[in-house]
Short mmCIF file of C-alpha atoms and ligand atoms in Angstrom, two decimals:
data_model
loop_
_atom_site.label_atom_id
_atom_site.label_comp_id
_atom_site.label_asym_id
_atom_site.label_seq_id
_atom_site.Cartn_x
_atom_site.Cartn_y
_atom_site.Cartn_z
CA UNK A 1308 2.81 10.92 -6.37
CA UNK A 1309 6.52 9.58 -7.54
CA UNK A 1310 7.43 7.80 -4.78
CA UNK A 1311 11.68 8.02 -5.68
CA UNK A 1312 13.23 11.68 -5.93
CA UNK A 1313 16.53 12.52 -6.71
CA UNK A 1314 17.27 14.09 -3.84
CA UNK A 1315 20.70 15.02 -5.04
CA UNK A 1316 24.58 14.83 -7.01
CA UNK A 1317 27.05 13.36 -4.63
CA UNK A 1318 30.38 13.23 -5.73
CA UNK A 1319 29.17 11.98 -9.33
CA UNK A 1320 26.69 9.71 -8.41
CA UNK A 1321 23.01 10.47 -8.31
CA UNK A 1322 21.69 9.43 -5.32
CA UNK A 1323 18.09 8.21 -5.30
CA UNK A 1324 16.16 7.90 -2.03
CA UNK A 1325 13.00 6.21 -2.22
CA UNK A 1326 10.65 8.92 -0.07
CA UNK A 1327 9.29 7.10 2.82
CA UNK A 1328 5.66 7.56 2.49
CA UNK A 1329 3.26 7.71 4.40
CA UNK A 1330 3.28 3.78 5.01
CA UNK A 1331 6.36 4.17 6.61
CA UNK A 1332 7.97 1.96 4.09
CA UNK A 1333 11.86 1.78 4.87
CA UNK A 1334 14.01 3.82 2.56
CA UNK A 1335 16.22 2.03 0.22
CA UNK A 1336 18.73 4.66 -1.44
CA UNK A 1337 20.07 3.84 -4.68
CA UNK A 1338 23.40 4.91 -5.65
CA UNK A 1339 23.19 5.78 -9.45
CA UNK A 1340 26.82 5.86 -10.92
CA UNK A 1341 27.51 5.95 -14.66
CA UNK A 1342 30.02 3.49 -14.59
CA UNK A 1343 27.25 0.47 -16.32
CA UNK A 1344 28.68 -0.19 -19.53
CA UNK A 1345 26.74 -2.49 -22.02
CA UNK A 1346 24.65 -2.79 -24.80
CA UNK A 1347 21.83 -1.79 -22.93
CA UNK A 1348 23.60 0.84 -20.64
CA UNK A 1349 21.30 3.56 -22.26
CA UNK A 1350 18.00 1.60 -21.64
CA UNK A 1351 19.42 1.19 -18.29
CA UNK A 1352 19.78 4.83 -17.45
CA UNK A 1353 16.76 5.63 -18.72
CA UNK A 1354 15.09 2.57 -16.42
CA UNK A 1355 16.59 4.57 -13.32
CA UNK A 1356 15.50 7.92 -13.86
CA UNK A 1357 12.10 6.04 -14.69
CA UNK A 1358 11.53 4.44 -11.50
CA UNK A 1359 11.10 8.02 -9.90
CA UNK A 1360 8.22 8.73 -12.26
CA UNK A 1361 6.70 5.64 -10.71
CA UNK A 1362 3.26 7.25 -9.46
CA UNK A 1363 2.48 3.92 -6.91
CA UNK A 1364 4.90 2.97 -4.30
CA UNK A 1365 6.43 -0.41 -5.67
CA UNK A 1366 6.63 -1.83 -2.33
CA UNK A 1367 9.75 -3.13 -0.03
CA UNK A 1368 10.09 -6.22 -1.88
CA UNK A 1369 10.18 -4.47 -5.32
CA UNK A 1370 12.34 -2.12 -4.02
CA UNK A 1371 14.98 -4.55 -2.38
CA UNK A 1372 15.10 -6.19 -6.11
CA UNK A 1373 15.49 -2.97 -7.95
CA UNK A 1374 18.35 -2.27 -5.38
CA UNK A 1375 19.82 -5.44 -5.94
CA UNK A 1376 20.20 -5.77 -9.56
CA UNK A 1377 21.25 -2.11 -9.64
CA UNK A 1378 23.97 -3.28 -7.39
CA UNK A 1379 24.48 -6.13 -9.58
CA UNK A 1380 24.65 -4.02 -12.73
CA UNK A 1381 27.34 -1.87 -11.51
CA UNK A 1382 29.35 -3.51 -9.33
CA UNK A 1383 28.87 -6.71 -9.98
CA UNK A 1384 28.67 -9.72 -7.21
CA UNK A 1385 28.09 -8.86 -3.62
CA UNK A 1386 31.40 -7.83 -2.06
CA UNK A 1387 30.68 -6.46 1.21
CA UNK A 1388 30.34 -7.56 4.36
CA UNK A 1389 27.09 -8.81 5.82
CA UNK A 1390 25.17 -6.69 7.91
CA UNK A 1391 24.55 -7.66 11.75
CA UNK A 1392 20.83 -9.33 12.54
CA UNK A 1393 19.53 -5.99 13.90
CA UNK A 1394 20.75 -3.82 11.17
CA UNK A 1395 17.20 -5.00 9.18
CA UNK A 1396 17.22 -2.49 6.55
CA UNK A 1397 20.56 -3.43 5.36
CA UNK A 1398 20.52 -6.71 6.11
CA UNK A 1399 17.69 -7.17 3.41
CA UNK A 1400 19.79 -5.15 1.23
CA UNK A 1401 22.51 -7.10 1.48
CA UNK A 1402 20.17 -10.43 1.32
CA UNK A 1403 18.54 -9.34 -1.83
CA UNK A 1404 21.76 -8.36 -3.80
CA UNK A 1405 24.02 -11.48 -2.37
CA UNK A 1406 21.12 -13.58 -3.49
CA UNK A 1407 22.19 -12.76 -7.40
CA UNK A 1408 25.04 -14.68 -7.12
CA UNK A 1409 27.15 -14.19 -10.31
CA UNK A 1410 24.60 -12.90 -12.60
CA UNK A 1411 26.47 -11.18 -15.13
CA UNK A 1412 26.10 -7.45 -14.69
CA UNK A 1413 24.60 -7.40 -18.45
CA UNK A 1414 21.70 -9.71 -17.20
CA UNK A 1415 21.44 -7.41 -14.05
CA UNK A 1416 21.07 -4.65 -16.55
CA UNK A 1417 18.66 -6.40 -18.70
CA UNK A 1418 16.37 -7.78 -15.06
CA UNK A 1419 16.39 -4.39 -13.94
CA UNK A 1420 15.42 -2.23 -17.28
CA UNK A 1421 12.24 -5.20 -17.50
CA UNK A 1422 11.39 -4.62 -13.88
CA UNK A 1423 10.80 -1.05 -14.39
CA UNK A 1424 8.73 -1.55 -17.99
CA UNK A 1425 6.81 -4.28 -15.85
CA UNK A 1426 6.36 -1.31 -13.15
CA UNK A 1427 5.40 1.34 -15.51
CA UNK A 1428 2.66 -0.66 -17.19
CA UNK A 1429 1.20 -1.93 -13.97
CA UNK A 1430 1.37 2.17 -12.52
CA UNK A 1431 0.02 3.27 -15.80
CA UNK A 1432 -2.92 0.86 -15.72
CA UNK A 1433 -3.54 1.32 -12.06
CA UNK A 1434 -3.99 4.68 -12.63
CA UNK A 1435 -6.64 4.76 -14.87
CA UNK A 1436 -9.93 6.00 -13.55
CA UNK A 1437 -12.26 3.15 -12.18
CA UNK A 1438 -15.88 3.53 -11.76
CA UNK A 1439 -15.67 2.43 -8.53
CA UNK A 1440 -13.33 4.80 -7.27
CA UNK A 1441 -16.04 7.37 -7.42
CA UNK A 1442 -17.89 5.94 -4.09
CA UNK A 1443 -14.65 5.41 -2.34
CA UNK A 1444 -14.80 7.56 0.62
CA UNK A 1445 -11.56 10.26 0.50
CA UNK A 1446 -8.59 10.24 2.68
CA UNK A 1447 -7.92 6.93 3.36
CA UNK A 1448 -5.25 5.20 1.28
CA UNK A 1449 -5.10 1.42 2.39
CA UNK A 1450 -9.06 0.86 2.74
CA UNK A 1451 -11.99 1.44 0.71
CA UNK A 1452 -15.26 2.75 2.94
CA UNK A 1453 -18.77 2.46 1.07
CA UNK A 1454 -21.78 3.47 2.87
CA UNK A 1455 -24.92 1.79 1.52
CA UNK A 1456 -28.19 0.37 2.80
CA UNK A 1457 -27.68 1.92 6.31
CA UNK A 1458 -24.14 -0.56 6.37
CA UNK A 1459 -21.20 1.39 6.02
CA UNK A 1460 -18.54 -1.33 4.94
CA UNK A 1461 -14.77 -1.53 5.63
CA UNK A 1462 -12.32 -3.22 3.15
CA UNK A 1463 -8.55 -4.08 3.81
CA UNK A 1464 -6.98 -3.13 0.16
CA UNK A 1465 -3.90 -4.62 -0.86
CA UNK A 1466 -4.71 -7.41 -2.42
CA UNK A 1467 -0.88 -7.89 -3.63
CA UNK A 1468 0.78 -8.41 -0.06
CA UNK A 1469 -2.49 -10.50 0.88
CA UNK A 1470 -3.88 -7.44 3.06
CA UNK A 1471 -1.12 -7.49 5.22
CA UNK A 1472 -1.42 -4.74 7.51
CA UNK A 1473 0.81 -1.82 8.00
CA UNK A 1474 1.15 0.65 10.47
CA UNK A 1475 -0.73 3.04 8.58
CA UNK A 1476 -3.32 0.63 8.18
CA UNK A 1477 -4.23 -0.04 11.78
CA UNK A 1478 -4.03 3.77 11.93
CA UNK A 1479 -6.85 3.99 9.21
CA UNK A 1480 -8.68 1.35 10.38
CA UNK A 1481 -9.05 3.20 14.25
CA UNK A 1482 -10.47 6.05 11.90
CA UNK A 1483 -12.59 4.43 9.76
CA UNK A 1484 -13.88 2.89 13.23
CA UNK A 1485 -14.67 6.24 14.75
CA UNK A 1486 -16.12 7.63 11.65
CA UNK A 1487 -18.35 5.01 11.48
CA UNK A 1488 -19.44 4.98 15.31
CA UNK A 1489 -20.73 8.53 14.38
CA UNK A 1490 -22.35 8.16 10.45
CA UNK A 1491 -26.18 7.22 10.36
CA UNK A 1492 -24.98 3.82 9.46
CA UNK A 1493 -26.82 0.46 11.54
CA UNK A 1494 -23.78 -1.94 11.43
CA UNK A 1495 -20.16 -1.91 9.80
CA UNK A 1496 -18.91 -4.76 7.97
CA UNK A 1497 -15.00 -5.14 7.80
CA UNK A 1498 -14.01 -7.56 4.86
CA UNK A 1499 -10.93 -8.16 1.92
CA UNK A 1500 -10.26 -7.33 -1.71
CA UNK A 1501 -8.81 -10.30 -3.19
CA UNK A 1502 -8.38 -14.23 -2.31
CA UNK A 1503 -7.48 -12.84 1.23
CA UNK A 1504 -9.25 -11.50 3.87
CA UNK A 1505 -6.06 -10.63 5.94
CA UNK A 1506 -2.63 -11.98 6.11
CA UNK A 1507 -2.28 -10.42 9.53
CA UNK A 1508 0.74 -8.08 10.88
CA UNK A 1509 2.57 -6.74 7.60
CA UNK A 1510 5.74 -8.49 8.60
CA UNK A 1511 7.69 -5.48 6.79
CA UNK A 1512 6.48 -3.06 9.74
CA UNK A 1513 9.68 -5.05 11.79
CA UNK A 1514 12.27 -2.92 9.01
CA UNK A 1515 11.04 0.32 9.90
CA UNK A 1516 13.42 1.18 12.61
CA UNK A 1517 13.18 5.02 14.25
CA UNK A 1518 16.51 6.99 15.33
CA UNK A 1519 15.29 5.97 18.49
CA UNK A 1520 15.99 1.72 17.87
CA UNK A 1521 14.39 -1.10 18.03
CA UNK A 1522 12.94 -0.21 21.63
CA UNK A 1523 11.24 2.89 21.25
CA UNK A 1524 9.96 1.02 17.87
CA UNK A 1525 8.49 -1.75 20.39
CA UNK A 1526 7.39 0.64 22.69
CA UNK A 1527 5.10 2.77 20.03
CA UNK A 1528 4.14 -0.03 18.26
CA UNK A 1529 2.86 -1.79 22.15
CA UNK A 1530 0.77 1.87 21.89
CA UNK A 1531 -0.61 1.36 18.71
CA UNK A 1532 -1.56 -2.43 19.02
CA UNK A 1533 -3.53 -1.65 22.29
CA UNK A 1534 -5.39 1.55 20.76
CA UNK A 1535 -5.86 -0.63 17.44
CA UNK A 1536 -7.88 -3.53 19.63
CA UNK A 1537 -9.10 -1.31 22.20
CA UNK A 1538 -11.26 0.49 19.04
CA UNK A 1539 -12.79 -2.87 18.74
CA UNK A 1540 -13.59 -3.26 22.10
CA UNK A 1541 -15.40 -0.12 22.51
CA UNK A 1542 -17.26 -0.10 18.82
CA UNK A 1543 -20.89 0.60 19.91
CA UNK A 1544 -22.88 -0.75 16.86
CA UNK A 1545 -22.79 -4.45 15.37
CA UNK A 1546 -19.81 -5.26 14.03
CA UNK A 1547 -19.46 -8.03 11.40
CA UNK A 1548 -16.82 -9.64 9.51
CA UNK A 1549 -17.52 -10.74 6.02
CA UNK A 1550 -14.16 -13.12 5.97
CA UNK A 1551 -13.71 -13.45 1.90
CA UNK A 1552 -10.41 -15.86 2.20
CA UNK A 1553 -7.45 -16.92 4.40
CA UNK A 1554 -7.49 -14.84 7.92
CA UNK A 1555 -4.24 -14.90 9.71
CA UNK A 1556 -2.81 -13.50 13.18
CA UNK A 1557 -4.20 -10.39 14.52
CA UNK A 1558 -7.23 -10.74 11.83
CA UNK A 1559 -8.15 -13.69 13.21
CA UNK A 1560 -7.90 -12.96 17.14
CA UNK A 1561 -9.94 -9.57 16.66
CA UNK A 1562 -12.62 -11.96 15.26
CA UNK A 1563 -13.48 -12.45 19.41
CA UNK A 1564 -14.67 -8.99 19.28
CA UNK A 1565 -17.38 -9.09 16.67
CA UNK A 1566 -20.80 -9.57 16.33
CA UNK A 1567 -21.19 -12.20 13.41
CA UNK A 1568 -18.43 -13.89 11.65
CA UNK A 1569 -19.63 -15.04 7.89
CA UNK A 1570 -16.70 -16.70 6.27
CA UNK A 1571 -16.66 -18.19 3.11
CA UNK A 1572 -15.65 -21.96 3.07
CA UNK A 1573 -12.72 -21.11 1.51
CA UNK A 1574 -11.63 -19.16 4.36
CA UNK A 1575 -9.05 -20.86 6.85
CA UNK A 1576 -7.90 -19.17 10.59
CA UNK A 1577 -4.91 -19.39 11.42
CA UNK A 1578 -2.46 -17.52 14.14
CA UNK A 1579 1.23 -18.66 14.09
CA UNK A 1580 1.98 -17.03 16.96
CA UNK A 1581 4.50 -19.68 18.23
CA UNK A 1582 6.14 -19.96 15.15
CA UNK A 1583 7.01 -16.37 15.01
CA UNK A 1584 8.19 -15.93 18.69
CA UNK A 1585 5.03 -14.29 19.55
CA UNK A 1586 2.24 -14.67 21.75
CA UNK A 1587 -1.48 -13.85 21.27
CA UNK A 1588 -3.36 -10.29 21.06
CA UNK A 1589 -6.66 -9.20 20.24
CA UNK A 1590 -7.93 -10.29 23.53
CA UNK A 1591 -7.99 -13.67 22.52
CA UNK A 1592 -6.26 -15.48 25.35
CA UNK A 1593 -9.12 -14.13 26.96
CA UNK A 1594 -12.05 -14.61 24.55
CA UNK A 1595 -11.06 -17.63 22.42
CA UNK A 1596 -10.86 -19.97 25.45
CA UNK A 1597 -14.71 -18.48 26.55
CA UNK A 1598 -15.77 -19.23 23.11
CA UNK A 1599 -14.37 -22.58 22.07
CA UNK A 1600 -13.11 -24.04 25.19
CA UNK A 1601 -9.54 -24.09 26.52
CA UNK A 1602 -8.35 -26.69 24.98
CA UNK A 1603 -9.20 -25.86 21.39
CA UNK A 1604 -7.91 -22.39 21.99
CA UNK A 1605 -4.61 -23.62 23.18
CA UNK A 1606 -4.28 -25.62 19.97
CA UNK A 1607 -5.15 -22.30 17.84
CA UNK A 1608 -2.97 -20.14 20.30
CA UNK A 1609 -0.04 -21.93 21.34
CA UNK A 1610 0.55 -24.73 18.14
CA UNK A 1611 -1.10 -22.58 15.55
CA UNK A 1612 -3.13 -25.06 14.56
CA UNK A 1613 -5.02 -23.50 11.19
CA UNK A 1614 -8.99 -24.40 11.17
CA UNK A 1615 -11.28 -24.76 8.19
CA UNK A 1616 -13.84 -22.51 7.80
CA UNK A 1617 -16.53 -25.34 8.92
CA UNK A 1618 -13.80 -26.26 11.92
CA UNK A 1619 -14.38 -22.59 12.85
CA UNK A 1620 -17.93 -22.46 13.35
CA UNK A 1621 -17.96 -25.63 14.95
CA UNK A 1622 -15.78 -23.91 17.74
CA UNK A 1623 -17.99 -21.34 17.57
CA UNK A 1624 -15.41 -18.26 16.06
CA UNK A 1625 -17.42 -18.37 13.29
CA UNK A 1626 -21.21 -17.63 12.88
CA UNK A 1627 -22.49 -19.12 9.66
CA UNK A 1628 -20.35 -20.75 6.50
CA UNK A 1629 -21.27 -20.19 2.98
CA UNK A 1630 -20.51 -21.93 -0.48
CA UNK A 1631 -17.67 -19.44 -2.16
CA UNK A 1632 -19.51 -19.74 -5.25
CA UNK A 1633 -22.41 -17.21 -3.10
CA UNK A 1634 -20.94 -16.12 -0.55
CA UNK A 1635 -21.51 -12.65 -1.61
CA UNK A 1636 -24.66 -12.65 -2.64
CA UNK A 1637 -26.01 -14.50 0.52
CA UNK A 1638 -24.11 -12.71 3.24
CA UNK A 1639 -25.04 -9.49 1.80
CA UNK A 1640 -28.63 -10.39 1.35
CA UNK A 1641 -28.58 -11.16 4.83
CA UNK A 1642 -27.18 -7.74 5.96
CA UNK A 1643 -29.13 -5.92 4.53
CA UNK A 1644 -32.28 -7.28 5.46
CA UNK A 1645 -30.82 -7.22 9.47
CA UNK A 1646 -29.84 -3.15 8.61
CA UNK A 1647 -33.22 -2.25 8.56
CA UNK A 1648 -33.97 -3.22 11.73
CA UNK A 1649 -34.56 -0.38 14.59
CA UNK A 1650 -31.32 1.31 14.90
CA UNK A 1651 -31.56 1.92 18.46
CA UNK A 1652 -32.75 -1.21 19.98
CA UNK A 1653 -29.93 -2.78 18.36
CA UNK A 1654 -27.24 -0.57 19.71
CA UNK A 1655 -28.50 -0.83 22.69
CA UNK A 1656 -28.36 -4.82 22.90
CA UNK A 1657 -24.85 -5.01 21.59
CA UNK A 1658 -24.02 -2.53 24.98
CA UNK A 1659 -26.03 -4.83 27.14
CA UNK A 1660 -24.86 -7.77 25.73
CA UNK A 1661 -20.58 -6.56 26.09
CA UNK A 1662 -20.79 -3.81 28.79
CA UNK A 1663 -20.01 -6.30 31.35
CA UNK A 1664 -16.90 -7.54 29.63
CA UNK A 1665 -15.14 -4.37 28.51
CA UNK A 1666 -13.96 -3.31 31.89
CA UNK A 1667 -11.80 -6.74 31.57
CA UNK A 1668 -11.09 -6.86 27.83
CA UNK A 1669 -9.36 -3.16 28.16
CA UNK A 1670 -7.08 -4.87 30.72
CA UNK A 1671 -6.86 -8.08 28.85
CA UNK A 1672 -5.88 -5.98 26.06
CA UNK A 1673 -3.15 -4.00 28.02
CA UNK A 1674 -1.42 -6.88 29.31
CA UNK A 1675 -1.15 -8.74 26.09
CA UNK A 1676 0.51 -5.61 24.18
CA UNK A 1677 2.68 -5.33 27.04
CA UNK A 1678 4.20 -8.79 26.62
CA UNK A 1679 4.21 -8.46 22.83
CA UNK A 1680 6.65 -5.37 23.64
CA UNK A 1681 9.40 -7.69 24.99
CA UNK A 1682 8.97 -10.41 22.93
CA UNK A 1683 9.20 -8.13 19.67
CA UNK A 1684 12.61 -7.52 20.80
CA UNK A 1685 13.81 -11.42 21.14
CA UNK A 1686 16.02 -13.25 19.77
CA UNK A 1687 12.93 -16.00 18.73
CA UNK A 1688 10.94 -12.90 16.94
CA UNK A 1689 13.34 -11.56 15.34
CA UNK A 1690 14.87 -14.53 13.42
CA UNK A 1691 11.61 -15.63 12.35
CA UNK A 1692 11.00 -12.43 11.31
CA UNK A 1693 14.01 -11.99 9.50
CA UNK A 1694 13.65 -15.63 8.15
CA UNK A 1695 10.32 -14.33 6.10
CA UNK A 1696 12.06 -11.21 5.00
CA UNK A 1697 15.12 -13.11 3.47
CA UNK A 1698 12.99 -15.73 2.26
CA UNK A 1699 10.59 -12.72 0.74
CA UNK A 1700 14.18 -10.84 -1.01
CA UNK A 1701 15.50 -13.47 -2.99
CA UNK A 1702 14.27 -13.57 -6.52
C1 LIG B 3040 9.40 -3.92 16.62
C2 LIG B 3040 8.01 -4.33 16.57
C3 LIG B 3040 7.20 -3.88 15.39
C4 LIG B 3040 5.95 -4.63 15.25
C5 LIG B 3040 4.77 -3.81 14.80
C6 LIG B 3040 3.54 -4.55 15.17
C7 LIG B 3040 2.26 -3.79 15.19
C8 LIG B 3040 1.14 -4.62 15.79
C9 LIG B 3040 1.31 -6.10 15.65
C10 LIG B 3040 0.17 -6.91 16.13
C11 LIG B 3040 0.51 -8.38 16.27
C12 LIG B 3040 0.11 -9.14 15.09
C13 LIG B 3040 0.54 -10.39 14.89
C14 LIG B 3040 0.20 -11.14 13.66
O1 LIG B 3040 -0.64 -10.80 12.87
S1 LIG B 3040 1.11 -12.56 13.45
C15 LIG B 3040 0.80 -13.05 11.77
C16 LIG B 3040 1.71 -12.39 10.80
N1 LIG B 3040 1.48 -12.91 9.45
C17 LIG B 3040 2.16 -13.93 8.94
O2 LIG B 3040 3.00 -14.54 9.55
C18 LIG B 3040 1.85 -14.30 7.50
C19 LIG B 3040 3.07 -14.16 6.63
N2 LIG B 3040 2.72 -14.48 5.25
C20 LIG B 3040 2.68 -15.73 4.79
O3 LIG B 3040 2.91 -16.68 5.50
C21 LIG B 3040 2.32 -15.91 3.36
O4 LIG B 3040 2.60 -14.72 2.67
C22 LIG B 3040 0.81 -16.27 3.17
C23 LIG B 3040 0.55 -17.69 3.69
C24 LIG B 3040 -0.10 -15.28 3.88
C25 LIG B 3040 0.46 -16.24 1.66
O5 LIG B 3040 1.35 -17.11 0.96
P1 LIG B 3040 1.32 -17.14 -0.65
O6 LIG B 3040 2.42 -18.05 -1.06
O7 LIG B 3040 -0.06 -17.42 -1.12
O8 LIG B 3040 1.61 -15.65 -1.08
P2 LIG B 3040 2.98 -14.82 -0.91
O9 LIG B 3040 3.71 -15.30 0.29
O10 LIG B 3040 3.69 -14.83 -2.21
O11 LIG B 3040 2.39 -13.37 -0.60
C26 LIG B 3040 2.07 -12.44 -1.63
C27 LIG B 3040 2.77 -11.14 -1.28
O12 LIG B 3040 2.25 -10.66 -0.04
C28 LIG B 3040 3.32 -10.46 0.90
N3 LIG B 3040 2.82 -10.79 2.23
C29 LIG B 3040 1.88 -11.66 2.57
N4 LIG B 3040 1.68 -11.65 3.89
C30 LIG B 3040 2.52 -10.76 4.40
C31 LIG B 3040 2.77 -10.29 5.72
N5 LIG B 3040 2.07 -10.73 6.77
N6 LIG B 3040 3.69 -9.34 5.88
C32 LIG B 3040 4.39 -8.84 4.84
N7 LIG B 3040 4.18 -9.24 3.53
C33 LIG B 3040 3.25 -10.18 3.35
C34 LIG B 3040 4.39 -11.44 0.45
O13 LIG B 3040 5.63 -11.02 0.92
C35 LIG B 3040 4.26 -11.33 -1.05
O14 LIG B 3040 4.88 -10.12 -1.45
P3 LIG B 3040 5.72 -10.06 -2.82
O15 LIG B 3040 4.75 -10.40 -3.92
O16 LIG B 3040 6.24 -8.66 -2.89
O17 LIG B 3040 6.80 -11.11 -2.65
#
């Protein structure tokens, strides 16, 4: 699927919107004029009207740079005013092509036509057909779902941004749950592609601002976030995390809701709640301080304090640590040998064992999304926010 169309000629420009897909990814319009001049002007045109061949979606940051050195290319340095803090989509922008400085617009031109080869390349390869892409279970675009060995296994997958996770994702994830609460499956293992198993909220879901503002934005997204966790409150059949790398934020505070917790020891937990004007979800203002104490959770919670994988299972987040070097191969030894045990008596355990809690995580869970709703809209959020973004644009 191209994800940038040229959605039309205005007044002798082309004007190239990049289609929001379904991530919800902000669009960043690029005004095509033919004004470049150069020794590379024709490479340069032919760069633009590449990028909408593209057949993967770049991403925001990507996108910001390709917008800025376009900028660069034809106009030169930034000359226009700077956007106000809650104008985040142009803000960026504006970060991302004031950040260039005085390149000269030949350099721009150059930056940009190697950007797009560098795209087209990685697209091309990306494309090619992978074995494993045969088992992948269809319709789900930011995961990939195996079912194997009665254990039907959930990976975050995008490695790039660190599994960051977007709005879509939590919506696939609350599907993949449900599916998998239904499949002949024993347990369900959530884990990461790449060094990461989550970097936590996709920080780029702040940009994607409805007609409706910022509010209604931190209204749906209070919806979503409660849904999201409440999934994990209600999952009926052992649920285990298989945590391949750095967990962060809302990765880590779901961790209260699972079964078993295997983490590699290169695997850290951290929640930077504080530092991003935030407060904790997940239900873990609730279940960290059962599980570790009050004290340790307040150090996790309030001063984002990051743990070790072995200062983890200490505290008792985590189950069991394993050597990276066999990780894999241990932890999925283990599950399978624990997936042929009698599917019902298990299920039923896991409801004896958290029936008595759910009644007060689903409220636990309510009021936490509630407060996240007004402090996504503060001051203390959104500079932080806006300080990763910014710090994320320049090149
Ligand atoms: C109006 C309200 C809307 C809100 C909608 C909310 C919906 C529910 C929210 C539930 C509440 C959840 C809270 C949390 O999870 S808080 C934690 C948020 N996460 C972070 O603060 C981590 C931010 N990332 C980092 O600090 C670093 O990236 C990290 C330490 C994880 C890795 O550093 P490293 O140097 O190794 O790698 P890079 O920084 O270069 O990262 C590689 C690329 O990945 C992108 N990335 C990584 N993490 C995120 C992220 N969380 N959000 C967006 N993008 C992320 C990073 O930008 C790099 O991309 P590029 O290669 O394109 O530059």
């Amino acid at each position: 699927m191209a994800v940038v169309g040229v959605s039309g000629r205005l007044a002798g420009c082309y004007c190239l919107r990049a289609v929001r897909s379904s991530l919800q990814v902000p669009a960043v319009q690029l005004h095509v004029s033919k004004t470049a001049m150069g020794a590379c002007q024709k490479d340069f045109e032919s760069a633009v009207n590449q990028v909408k061949l593209l057949k993967k979606d770049p991403g925001n940051e990507v996108k910001l740079k390709l917008y800025a050195l376009y900028k660069q290319a034809t106009e030169g340095p930034c000359n226009t005013p700077k956007p106000g803090l809650f104008d985040l989509i142009n803000k960026a922008k504006w970060d991302a092509w004031n950040a260039l400085g005085n390149l000269p617009k030949e350099t721009a031109r150059q930056n940009y036509v190697d950007l797009v080869s560098g795209l087209r390349s990685s697209s091309d390869s990306s494309s090619q057909v992978k074995p494993e892409a045969d088992k992948k279970q269809a319709g789900y675009e930011t995961l990939v779902i195996t079912s194997e060995d009665h254990i039907t296994k959930i990976m975050l997958n995008r490695p790039a941004k660190k599994n960051a996770l977007t709005t879509q994702m939590y919506r696939e994830i609350m599907l993949a749950l449900e599916a998998a609460s239904k499949d002949d499956s024993t347990i369900t293992v959530f884990t990461g592609n790449g060094d990461y198993y989550s970097s936590g909220n996709d920080l780029t879901n702040f940009t994607d601002i409805p007609p409706g503002g910022i509010e209604e934005k931190a209204k749906n997204s209070a919806i979503l976030l409660r849904d999201f966790v409440g999934c994990f409150i209600d999952f009926p059949k052992p649920l285990v995390a298989v945590v391949n790398g750095p967990a962060v934020g809302i990765s880590v505070t779901i961790l209260g809701l699972f079964d078993l917790v295997y983490a590699s020891d290169r695997a850290t937990f951290h929640t930077p709640f504080s530092h991003l004007g935030q407060t904790p979800e997940g239900c873990s203002s609730y279940t960290f301080p059962k599980i570790m104490g009050p004290a340790k959770a307040v150090e996790m919670l309030i001063f984002g304090k990051k743990l070790t994988a072995g200062e983890a299972c200490a505290q008792g987040l985590v189950t069991e640590v394993f050597p990276d070097s066999t990780f894999q191969k241990e932890v999925w030894t283990r599950l399978k040998a624990y997936s042929e045990l009698p599917q019902n008596a298990m299920h039923i355990s896991k409801q004896i064992i958290r029936n008595h809690e759910k009644e007060k995580l689903h409220a636990v869970n309510a009021e936490e999304s509630s407060i996240l709703q007004e402090r996504w809209l503060s001051d203390e959020c959104m500079n932080a926010v806006m300080d990763f973004l910014s710090r994320k644009a320049k090149l």
